Amino acid sequence: MKKGLLLGIALAVAMLMAFSLAQAKTRFVTIGTGGITGVYYPTGRAIAKMLNKRKKEYGIRATVESTGGSVFNVNAVMNGDLEFGIVQSDRQYQAINGLAEWKTKGPQKDLRSIFAIHPEALTLIVAADSGIKDIRDLKGKKVNIGNPGSGTRQPAIDALEAAGINYKKDLQAESIKASEAPSLLQDGLIDAFFYVVGHPNGAIKEATSGARKVRFATITGMEKLLATHPYYAKTVISIAMYPGVQNDKDVETIGSKATLITSAKVPDDVVYAITKEVFDNFEEFKKLHPAYATLTKENMLEGLSAPIHPGAMKYYKEVGLIK
Ligand code: GLU
């Protein structure tokens, strides 16, 4: 009896110790994404889900945060508020080189890349009754160019400038989040909005399924911009993804890529774990969103301008993706 009690107590103590050890070892990491109707948010969730499946093994618990977008994510990862962020490849380039939004702050030296994800297009969605067909027709219109934390804003400004439009003088620019733009367009409060985003996505589905008819406007004549900004490339938006849209052919525009970034301060084993789970389960990952249709393990290493984090590099070398 006494022996049994002692054994019971010893067992309870051992279990408690094991439990608190496991608790102490769990590290919490957060992935910064974008608005919930974009592609970043479901992407962050897909990555977190893969990592959390092996929570016991890695001692890591990942959560996802909806944020203002790329620029917010770079800054939040740099100041330690987030461990990971999804960021446009063009903003990654600007941040590591201290350009555009980072001109006064200077190069973000601790910025590290992990992998690239889906392609994103500079999408210009307009009300059909506005008469806008191309970016050049935006003069005098009420246009959402995106909130300051978004990755949409600067590419929109770059394309407007390339089209000879000064966003401060030649149009009525709004600075709201992309997740709020579809209802403003439907309510007649804006004529058009820009969104750098993968396709298909919830925001454009929302914008194209209301009573007010909408179309994609083309973003053409960008040759000079492409020559001086190597991280943008020509792309097309497939209209087949949006049955309600008033276009009769696919839409010419420019775009870049979504990428996963982190900080040099995030431990190697944490970055290794996130990289391994996504790449080891690549086929499963690819099925999680239609925007990943063109992904290959090889093109997930293209478009990275910040140094690759050593934790990710360890995995790429192990599997021979990088020699
Ligand atoms: N590219 C957008 C941004 O950085 C976000 C797109 C998305 O959430 O899918 O603001």
mmCIF file of C-alpha atoms in Angstrom, residues 10 12 47 66 70 80 96 102 130 148 166 168 180 204 236 240 263 272 276 288 292:
data_model
loop_
_atom_site.group_PDB
_atom_site.id
_atom_site.type_symbol
_atom_site.label_atom_id
_atom_site.label_comp_id
_atom_site.label_asym_id
_atom_site.label_seq_id
_atom_site.Cartn_x
_atom_site.Cartn_y
_atom_site.Cartn_z
ATOM 1 C CA ALA A 10 6.864 9.458 -8.035
ATOM 2 C CA ALA A 12 2.914 12.031 -10.828
ATOM 3 C CA ILE A 47 2.527 26.797 -43.630
ATOM 4 C CA SER A 66 -3.656 39.111 -40.548
ATOM 5 C CA SER A 70 4.354 43.281 -47.178
ATOM 6 C CA GLY A 80 11.072 41.281 -33.576
ATOM 7 C CA ILE A 96 17.513 44.707 -48.209
ATOM 8 C CA TRP A 102 13.294 51.984 -46.464
ATOM 9 C CA SER A 130 -16.217 54.149 -65.247
ATOM 10 C CA PRO A 148 0.794 52.371 -46.428
ATOM 11 C CA ASN A 166 1.094 61.690 -60.720
ATOM 12 C CA LYS A 168 -1.036 63.140 -55.861
ATOM 13 C CA GLU A 180 -12.212 46.891 -47.808
ATOM 14 C CA ILE A 204 -11.418 39.907 -56.402
ATOM 15 C CA VAL A 236 -1.250 38.059 -67.360
ATOM 16 C CA ALA A 240 -11.332 32.198 -66.401
ATOM 17 C CA SER A 263 15.279 37.702 -39.491
ATOM 18 C CA TYR A 272 15.054 24.643 -40.836
ATOM 19 C CA LYS A 276 11.662 21.121 -44.271
ATOM 20 C CA LEU A 288 -3.754 23.882 -50.753
ATOM 21 C CA TYR A 292 0.216 27.630 -56.316
#
